[in-house]
mmCIF file of C-alpha atoms in Angstrom:
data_model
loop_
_atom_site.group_PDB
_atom_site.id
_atom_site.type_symbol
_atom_site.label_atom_id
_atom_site.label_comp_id
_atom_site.label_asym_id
_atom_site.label_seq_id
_atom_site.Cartn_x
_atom_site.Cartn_y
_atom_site.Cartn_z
ATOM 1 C CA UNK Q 161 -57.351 65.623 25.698
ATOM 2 C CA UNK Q 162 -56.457 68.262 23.093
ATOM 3 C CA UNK Q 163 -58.251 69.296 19.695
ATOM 4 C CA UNK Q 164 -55.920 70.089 16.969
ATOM 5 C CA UNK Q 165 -57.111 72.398 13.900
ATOM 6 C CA UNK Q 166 -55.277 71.653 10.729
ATOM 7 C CA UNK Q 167 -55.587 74.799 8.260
ATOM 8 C CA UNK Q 168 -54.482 73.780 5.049
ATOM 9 C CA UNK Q 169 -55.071 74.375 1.542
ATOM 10 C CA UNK Q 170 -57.557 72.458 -0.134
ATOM 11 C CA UNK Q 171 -54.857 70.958 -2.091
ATOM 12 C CA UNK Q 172 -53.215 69.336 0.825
ATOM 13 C CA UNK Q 173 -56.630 68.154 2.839
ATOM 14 C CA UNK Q 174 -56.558 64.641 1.139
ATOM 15 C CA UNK Q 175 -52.999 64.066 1.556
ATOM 16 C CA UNK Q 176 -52.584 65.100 5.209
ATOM 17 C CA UNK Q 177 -55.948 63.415 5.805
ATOM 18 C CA UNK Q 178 -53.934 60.056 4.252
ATOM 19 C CA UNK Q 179 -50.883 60.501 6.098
ATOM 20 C CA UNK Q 180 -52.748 60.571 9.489
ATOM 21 C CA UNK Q 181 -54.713 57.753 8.358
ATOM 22 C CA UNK Q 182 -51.242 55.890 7.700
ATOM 23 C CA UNK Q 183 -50.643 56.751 11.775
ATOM 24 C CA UNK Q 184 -54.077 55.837 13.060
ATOM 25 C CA UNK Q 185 -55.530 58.963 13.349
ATOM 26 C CA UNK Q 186 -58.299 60.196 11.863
ATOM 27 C CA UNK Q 187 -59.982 63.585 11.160
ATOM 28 C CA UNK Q 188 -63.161 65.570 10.488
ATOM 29 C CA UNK Q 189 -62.514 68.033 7.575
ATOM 30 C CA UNK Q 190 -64.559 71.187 7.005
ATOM 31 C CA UNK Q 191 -64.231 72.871 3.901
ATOM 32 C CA UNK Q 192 -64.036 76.909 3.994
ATOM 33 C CA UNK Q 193 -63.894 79.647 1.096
ATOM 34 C CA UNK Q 194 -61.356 82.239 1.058
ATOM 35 C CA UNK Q 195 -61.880 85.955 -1.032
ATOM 36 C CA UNK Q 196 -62.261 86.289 -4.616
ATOM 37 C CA UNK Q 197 -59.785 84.234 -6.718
ATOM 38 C CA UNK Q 198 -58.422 82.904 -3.250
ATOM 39 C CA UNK Q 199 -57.774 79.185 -2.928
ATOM 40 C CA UNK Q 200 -59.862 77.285 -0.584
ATOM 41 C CA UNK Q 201 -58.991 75.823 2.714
ATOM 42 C CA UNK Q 202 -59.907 73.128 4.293
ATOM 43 C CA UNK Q 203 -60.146 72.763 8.227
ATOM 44 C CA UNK Q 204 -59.043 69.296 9.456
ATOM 45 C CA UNK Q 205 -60.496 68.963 13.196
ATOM 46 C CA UNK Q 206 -58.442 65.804 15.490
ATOM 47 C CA UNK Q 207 -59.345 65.136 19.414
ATOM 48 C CA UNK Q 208 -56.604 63.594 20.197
ATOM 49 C CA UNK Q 209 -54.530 62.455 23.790
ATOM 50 C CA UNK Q 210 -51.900 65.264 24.898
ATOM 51 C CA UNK Q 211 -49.327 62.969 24.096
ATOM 52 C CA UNK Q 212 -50.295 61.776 20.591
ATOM 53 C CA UNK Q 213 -49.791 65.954 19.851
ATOM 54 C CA UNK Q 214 -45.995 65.536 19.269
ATOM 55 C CA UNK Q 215 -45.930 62.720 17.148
ATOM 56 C CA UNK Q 216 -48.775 64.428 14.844
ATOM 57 C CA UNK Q 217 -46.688 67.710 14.381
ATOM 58 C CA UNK Q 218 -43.278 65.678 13.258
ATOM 59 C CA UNK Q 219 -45.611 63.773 11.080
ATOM 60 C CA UNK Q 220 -46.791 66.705 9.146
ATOM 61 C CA UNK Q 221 -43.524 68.895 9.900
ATOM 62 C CA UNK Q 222 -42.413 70.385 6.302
ATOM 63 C CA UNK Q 223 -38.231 70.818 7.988
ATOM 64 C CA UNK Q 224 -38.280 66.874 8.330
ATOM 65 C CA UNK Q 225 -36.447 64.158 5.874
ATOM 66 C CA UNK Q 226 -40.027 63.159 5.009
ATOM 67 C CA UNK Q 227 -38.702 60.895 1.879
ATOM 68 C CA UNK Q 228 -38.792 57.584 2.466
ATOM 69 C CA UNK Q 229 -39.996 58.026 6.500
ATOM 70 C CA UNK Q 230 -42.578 57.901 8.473
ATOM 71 C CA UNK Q 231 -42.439 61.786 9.292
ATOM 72 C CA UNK Q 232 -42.345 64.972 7.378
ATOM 73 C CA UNK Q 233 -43.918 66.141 4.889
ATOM 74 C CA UNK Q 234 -43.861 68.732 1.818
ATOM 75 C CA UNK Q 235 -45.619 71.737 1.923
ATOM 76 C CA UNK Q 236 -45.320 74.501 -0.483
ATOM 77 C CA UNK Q 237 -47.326 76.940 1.374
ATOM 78 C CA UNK Q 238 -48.391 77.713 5.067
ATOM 79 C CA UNK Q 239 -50.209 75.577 7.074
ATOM 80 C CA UNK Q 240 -51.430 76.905 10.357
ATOM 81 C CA UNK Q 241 -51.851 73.864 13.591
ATOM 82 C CA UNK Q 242 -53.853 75.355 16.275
ATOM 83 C CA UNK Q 243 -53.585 72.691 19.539
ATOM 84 C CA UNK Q 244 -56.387 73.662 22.344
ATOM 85 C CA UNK Q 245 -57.422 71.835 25.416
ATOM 86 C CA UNK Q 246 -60.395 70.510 25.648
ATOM 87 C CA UNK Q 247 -62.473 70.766 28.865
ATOM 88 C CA UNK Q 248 -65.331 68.391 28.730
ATOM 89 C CA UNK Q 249 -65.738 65.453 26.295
ATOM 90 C CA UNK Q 250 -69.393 63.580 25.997
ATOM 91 C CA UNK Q 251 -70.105 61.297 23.413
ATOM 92 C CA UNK Q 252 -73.969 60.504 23.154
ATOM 93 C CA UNK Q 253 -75.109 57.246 21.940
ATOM 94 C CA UNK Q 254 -78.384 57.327 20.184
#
């Protein structure tokens, strides 16, 4: 299993957040403040399987044809993807 973090601007957390929604994933998003007169970002967290991580980056990737497909998508400023493993998962039901 792998957690992905999504850094994006705050401008671009509902869209990405719908285009993984279009692909059956969904995310947790955390909101974050930058500096003074700096935009917001927005942290979108994803456990995901090790092989779902591929198809996620070519559906966000900004070098893709993303009009009228599935994949790609337009960004107009950097978006950092951090992809870690994750060790231990335990899900407590209450």
């Amino acid at each position: 299993m792998k957690l992905m973090f999504i850094i994006a601007g705050d401008e671009y957390a509902a869209d990405i957040s719908e285009k993984l929604k279009e692909h059956a994933f969904m995310a947790t998003e955390v909101g974050s403040t930058g500096d003074f007169l700096q935009y917001g970002q927005t942290v979108l967290l994803l456990g995901v399987n090790e092989q779902d991580c591929d198809r996620i980056l070519s559906i966000l990737d900004p070098e893709a044809d993303w009009k009228g497909t599935e994949h790609g998508f337009p960004f107009h400023e950097e978006v950092s993807i951090f992809v870690t493993d994750v060790n231990d998962y335990v899900k407590v039901n209450a």
